[in-house]
PDB file of C-alpha atoms and ligand atoms in Angstrom:
ATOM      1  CA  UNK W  10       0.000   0.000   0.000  1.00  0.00           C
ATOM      2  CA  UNK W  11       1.364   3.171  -1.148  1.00  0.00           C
ATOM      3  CA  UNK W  12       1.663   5.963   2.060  1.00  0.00           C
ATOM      4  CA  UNK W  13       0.397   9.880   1.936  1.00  0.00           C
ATOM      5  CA  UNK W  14       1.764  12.754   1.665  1.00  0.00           C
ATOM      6  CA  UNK W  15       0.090  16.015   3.413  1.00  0.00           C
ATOM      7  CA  UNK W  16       1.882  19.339   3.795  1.00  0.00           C
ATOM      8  CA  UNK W  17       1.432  22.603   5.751  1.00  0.00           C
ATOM      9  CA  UNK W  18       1.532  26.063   4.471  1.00  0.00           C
ATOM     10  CA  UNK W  19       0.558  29.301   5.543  1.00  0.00           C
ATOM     11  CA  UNK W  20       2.528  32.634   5.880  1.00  0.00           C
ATOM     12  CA  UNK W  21       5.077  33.958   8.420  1.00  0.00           C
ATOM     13  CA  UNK W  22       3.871  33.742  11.872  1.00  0.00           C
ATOM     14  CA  UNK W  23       0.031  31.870  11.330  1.00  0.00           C
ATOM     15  CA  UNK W  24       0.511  29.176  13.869  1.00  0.00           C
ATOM     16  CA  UNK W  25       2.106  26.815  11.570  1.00  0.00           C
ATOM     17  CA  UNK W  26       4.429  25.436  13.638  1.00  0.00           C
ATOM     18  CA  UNK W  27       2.039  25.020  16.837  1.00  0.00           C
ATOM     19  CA  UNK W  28      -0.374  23.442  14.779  1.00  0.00           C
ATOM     20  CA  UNK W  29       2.169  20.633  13.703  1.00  0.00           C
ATOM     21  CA  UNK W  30       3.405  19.946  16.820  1.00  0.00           C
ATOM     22  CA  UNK W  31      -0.561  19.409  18.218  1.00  0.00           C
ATOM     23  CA  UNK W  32      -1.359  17.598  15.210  1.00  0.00           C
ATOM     24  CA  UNK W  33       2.067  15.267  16.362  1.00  0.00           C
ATOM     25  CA  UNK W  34       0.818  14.870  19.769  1.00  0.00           C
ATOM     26  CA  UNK W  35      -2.806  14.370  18.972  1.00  0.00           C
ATOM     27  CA  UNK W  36      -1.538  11.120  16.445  1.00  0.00           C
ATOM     28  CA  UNK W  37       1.425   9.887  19.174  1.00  0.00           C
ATOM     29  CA  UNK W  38      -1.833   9.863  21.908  1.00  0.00           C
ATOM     30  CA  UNK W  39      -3.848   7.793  18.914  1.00  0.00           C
ATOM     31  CA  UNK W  40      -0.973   5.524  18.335  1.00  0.00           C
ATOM     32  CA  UNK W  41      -0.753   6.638  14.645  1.00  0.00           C
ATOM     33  CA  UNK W  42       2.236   6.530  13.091  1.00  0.00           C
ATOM     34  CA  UNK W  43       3.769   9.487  10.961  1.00  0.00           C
ATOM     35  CA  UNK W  44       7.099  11.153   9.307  1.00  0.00           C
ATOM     36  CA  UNK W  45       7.605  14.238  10.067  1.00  0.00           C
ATOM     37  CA  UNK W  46       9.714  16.517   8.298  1.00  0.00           C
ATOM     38  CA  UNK W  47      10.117  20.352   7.276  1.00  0.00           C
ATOM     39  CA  UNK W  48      11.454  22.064   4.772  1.00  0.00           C
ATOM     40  CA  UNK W  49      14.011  23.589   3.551  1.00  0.00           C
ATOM     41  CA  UNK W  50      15.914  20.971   4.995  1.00  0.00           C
ATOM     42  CA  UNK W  51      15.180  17.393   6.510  1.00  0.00           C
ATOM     43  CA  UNK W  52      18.041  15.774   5.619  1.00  0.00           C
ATOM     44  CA  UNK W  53      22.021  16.936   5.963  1.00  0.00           C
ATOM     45  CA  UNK W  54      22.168  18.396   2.279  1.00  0.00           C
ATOM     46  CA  UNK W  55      19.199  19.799   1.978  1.00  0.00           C
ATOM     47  CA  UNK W  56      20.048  21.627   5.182  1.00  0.00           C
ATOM     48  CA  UNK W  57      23.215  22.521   3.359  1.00  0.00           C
ATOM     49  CA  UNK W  58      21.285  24.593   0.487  1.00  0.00           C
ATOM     50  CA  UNK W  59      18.689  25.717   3.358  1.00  0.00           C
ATOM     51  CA  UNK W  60      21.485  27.694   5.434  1.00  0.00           C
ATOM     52  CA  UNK W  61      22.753  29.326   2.118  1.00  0.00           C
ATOM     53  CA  UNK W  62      19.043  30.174   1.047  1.00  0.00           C
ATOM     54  CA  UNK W  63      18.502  32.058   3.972  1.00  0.00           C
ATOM     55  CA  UNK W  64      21.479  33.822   5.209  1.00  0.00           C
ATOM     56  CA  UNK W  65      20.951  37.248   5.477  1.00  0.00           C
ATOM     57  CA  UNK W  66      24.339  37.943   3.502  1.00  0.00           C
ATOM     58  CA  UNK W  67      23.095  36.140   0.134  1.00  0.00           C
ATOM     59  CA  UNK W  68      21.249  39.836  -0.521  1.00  0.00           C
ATOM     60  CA  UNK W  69      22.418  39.324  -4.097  1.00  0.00           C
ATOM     61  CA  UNK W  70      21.158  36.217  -4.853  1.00  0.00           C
ATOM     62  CA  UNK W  71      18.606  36.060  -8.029  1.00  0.00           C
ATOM     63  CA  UNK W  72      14.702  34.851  -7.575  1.00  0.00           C
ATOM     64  CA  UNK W  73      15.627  31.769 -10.138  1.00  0.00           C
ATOM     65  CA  UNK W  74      18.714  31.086  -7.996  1.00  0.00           C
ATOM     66  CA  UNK W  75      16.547  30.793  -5.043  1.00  0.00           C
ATOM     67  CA  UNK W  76      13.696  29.014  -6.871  1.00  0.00           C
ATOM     68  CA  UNK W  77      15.857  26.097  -8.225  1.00  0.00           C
ATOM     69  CA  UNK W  78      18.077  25.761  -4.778  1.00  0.00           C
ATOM     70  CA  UNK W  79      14.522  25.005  -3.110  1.00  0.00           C
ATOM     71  CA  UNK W  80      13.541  22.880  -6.104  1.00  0.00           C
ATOM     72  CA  UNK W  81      16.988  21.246  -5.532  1.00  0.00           C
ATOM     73  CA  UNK W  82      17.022  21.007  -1.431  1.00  0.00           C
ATOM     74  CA  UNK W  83      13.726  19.963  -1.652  1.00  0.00           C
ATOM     75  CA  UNK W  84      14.483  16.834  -5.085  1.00  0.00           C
ATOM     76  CA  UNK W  85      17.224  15.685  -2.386  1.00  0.00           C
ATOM     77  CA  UNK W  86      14.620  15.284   0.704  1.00  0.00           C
ATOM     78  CA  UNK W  87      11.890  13.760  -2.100  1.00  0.00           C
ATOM     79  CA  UNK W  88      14.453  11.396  -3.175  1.00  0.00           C
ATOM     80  CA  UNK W  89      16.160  10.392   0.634  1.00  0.00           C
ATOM     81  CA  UNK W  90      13.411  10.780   2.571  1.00  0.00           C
ATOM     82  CA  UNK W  91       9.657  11.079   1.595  1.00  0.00           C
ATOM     83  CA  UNK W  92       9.463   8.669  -1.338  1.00  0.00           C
ATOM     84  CA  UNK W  93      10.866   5.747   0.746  1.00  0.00           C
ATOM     85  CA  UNK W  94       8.661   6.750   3.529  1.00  0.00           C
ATOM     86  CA  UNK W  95       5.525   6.558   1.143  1.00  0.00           C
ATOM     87  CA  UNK W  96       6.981   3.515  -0.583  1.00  0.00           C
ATOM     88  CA  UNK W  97       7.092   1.892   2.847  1.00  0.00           C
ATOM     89  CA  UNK W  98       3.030   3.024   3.168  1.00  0.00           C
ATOM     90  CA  UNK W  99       3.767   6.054   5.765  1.00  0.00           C
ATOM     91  CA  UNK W 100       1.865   9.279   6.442  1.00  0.00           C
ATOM     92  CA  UNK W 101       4.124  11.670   5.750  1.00  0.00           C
ATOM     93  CA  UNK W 102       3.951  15.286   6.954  1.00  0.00           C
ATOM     94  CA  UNK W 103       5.918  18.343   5.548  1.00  0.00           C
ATOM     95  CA  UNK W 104       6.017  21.552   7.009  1.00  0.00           C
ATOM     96  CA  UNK W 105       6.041  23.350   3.838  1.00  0.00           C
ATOM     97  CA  UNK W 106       6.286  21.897   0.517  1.00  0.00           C
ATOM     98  CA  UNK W 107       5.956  23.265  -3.621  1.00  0.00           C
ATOM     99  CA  UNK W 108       3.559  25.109  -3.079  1.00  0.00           C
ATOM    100  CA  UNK W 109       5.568  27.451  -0.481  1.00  0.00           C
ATOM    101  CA  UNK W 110       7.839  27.989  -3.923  1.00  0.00           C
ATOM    102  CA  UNK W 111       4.959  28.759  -5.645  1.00  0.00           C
ATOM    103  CA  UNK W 112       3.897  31.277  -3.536  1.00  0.00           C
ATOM    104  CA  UNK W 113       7.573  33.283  -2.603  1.00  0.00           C
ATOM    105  CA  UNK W 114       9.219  32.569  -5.410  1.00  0.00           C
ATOM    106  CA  UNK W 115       6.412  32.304  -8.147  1.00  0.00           C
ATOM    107  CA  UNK W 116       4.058  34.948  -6.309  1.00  0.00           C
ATOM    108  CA  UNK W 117       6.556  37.621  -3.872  1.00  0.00           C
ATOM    109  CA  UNK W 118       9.560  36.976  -6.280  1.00  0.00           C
ATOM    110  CA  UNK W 119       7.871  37.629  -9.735  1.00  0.00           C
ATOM    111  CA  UNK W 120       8.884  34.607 -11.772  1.00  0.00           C
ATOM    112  CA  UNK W 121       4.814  33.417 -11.859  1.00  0.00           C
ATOM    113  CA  UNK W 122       3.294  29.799 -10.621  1.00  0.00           C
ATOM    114  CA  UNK W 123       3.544  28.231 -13.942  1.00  0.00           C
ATOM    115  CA  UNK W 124       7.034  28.362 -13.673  1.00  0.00           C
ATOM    116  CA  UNK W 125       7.925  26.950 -10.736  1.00  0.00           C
ATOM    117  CA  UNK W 126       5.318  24.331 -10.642  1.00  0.00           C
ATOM    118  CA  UNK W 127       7.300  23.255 -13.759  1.00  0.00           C
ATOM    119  CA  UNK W 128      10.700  23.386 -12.279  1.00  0.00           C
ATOM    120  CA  UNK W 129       9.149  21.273  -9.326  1.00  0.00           C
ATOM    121  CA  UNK W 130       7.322  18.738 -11.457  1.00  0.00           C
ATOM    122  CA  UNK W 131      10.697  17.918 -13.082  1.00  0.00           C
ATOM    123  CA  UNK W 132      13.030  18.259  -9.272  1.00  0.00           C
ATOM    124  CA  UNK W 133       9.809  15.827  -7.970  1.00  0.00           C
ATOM    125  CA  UNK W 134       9.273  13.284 -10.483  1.00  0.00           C
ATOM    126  CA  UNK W 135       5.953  15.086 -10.696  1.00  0.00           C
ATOM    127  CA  UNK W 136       5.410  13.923  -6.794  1.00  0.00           C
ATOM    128  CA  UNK W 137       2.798  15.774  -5.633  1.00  0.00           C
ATOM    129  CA  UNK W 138       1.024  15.980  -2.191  1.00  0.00           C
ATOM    130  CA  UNK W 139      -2.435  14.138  -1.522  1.00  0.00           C
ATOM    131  CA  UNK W 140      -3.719  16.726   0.695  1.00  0.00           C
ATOM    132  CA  UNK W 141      -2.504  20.155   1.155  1.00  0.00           C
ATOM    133  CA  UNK W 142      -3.650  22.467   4.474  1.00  0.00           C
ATOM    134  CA  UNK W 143      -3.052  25.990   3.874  1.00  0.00           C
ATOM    135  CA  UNK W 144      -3.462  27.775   7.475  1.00  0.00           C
ATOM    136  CA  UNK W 145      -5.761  30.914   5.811  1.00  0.00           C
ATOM    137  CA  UNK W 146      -4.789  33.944   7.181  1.00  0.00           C
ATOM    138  CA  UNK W 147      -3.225  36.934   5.544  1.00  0.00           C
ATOM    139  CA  UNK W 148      -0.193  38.920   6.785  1.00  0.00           C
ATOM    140  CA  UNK W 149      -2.093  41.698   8.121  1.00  0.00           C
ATOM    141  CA  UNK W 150      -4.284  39.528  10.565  1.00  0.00           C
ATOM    142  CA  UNK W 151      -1.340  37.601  11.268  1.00  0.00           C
ATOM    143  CA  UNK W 152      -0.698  36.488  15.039  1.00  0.00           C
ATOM    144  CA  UNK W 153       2.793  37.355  15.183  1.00  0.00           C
ATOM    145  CA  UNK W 154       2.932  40.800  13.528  1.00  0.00           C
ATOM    146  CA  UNK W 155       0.525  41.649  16.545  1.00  0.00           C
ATOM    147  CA  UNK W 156       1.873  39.682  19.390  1.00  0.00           C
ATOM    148  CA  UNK W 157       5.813  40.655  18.658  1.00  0.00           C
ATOM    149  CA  UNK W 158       7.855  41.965  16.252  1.00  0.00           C
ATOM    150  CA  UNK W 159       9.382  40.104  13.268  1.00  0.00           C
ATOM    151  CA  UNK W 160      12.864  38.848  14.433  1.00  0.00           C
ATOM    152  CA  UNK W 161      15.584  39.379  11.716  1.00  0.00           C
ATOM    153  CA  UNK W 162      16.895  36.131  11.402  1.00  0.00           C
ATOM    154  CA  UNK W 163      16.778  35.255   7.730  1.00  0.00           C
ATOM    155  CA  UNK W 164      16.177  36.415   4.591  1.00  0.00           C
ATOM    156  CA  UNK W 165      12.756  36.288   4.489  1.00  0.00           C
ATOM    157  CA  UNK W 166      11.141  37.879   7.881  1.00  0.00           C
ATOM    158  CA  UNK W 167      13.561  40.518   6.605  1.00  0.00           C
ATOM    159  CA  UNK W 168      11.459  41.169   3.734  1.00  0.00           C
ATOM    160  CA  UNK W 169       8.096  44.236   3.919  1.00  0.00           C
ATOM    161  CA  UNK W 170       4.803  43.730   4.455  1.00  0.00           C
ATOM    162  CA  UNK W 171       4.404  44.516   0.765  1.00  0.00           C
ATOM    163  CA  UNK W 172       6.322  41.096   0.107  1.00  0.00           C
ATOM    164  CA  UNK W 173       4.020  38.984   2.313  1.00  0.00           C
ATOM    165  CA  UNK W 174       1.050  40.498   1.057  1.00  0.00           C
ATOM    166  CA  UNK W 175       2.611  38.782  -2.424  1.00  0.00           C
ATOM    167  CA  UNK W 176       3.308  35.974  -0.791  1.00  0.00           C
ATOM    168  CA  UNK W 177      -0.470  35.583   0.456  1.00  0.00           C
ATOM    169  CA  UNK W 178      -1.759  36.111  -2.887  1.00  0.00           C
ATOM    170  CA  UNK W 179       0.710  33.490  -3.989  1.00  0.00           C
ATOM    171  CA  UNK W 180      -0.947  30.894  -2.435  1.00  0.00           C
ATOM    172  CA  UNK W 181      -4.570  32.087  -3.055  1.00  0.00           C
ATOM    173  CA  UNK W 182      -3.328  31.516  -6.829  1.00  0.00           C
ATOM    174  CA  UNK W 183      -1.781  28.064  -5.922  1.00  0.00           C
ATOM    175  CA  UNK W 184      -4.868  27.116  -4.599  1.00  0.00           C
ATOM    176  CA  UNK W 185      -7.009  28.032  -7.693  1.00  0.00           C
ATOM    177  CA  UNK W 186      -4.192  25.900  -9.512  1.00  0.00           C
ATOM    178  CA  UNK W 187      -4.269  22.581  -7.333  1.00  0.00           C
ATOM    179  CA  UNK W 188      -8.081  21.545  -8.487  1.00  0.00           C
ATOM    180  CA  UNK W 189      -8.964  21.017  -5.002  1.00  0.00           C
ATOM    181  CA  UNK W 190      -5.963  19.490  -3.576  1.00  0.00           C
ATOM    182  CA  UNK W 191      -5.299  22.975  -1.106  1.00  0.00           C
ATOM    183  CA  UNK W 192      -7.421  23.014   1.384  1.00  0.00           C
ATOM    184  CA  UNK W 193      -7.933  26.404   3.139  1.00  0.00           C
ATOM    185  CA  UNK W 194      -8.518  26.648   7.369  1.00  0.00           C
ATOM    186  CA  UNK W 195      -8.986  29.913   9.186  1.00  0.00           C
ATOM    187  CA  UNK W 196      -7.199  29.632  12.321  1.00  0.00           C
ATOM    188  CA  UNK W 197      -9.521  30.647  14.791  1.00  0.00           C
ATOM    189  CA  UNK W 198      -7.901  32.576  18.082  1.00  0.00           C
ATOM    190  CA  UNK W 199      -8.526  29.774  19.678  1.00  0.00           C
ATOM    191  CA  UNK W 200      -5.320  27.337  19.007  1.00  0.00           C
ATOM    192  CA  UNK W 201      -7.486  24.119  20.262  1.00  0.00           C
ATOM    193  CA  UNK W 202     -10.358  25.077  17.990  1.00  0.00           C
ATOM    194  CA  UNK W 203      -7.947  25.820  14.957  1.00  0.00           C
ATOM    195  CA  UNK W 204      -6.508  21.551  15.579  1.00  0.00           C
ATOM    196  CA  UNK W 205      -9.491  20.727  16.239  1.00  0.00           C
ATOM    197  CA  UNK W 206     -10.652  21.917  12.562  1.00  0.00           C
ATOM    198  CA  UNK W 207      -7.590  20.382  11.330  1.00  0.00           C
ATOM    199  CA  UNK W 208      -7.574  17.144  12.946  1.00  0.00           C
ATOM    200  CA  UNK W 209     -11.619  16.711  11.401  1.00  0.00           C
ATOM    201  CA  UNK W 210     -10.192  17.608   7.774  1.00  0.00           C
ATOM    202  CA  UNK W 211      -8.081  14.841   7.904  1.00  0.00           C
ATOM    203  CA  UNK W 212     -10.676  12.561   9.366  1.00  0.00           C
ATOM    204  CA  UNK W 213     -12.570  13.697   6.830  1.00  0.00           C
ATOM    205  CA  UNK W 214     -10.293  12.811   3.856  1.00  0.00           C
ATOM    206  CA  UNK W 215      -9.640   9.258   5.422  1.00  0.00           C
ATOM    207  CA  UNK W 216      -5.987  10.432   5.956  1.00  0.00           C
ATOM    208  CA  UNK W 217      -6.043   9.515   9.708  1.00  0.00           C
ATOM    209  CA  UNK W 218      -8.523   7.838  12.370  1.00  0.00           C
TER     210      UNK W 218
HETATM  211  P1  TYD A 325      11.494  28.740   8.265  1.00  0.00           P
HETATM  212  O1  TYD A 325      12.333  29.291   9.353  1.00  0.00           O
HETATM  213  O2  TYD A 325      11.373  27.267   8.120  1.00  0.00           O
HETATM  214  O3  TYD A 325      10.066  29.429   8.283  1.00  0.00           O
HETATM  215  P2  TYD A 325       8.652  28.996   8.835  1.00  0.00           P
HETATM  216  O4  TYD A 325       8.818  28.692  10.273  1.00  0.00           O
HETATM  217  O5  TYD A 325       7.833  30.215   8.559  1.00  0.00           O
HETATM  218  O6  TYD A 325       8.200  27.812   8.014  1.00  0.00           O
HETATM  219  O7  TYD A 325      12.062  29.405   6.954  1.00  0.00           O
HETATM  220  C1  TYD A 325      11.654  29.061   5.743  1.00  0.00           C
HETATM  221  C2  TYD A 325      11.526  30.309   4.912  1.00  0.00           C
HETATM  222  O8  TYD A 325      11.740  29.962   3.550  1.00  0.00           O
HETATM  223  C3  TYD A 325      10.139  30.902   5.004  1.00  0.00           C
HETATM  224  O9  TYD A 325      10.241  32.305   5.097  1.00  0.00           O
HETATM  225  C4  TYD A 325       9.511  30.551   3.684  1.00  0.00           C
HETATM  226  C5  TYD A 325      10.658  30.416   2.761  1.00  0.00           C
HETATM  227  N1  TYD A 325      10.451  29.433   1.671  1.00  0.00           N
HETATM  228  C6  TYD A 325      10.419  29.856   0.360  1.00  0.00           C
HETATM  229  O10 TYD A 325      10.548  31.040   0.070  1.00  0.00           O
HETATM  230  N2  TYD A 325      10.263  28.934  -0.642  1.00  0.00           N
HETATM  231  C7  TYD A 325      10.142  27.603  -0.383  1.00  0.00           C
HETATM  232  O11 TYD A 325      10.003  26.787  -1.323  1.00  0.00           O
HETATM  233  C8  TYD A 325      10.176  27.164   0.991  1.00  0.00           C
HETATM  234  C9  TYD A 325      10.066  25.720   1.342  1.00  0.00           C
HETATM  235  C10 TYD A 325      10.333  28.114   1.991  1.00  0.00           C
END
């Protein structure tokens, strides 16, 4: 039985992170097994690329540079990691996956969706996820922005709100592009509630019990 793959997306500072690590507990309590993983990164090279992608010194470096050293960081943790894992009939879960390209690189950086879907369907074998759960909530309402400020720790919370707007409207056109397989959730205040919602989508979609 081949395994599935689900990713996470959202932008900076939605309660992306949180969310994973209740969806982790909630499926250790149920005894369900799952990979997770994150990207960039997830495996020793890929972590390589990911600490050259976002050091603050690589100011210069071009939007197709960027788009093909995901594309590549993310072939080498397809490859190494999440194909076996499927092969093997896993659940595997990726914080942040192609369509996180789409939407920075395609949508903030200018070079369009089309693009880098195509660079990705050749890095990924045209590997694509089963179920995608885009965390809904655009820069301006986002939790962090009000709760503290951005820190400056890589390339991206570097960049204006202007970018992130892009970046929102990035995946809003991924979405229209994935015939159904992004599926939005407004995180509600309430972190419990926003799992909660989660946790039924996936129920729902026969992904987990
Ligand atoms: P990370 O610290 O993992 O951010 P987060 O906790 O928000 O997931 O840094 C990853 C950064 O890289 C994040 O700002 C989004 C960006 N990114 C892209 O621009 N393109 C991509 O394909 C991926 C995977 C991430």
């Amino acid at each position: 039985m081949k395994g599935k793959l689900v990713t996470f997306e959202g932008c900076e500072g939605v309660g992306k992170s949180t969310q994973l690590k209740q969806l982790q507990a909630y499926l250790e309590k149920t005894g369900q097994k799952a990979l997770f993983t994150r990207e960039p990164g997830g495996n020793a090279i890929s972590e390589q690329i990911r600490a050259v992608i976002l050091n603050p010194e690589n100011k210069e470096m071009s939007p197709i540079c960027e788009a093909l050293l995901y594309a590549a960081a993310r072939a080498q943790l397809v490859e190494k990691v999440i194909q076996p894992a499927l092969e093997r009939g896993e659940l595997v879960i990726c914080d942040r996956f192609v369509d996180s390209s789409v939407a920075y690189q395609g949508g903030a950086r200018g070079l369009g969706a089309e693009t880098v879907i195509a660079i990705n369907d050749y890095a990924l074998k045209g590997l694509k996820p089963d179920l995608t759960v885009f965390i809904d909530l655009p820069p301006e309402r986002s939790f962090r922005s009000r709760t503290k400020a951005l820190s400056l720790e890589d390339r991206f919370e570097n960049e204006n709100q202007e970018f992130h707007k892009k970046v929102y409207e990035g995946y809003i056109r991924a979405a229209e592009l994935s015939q159904g397989r992004i599926v939005k959730v407004e995180p509600c205040a309430d972190k419990a509630q926003t799992t909660a919602k989660i946790i039924n989508l996936l129920r729902q979609k026969g992904i987990i019990v």
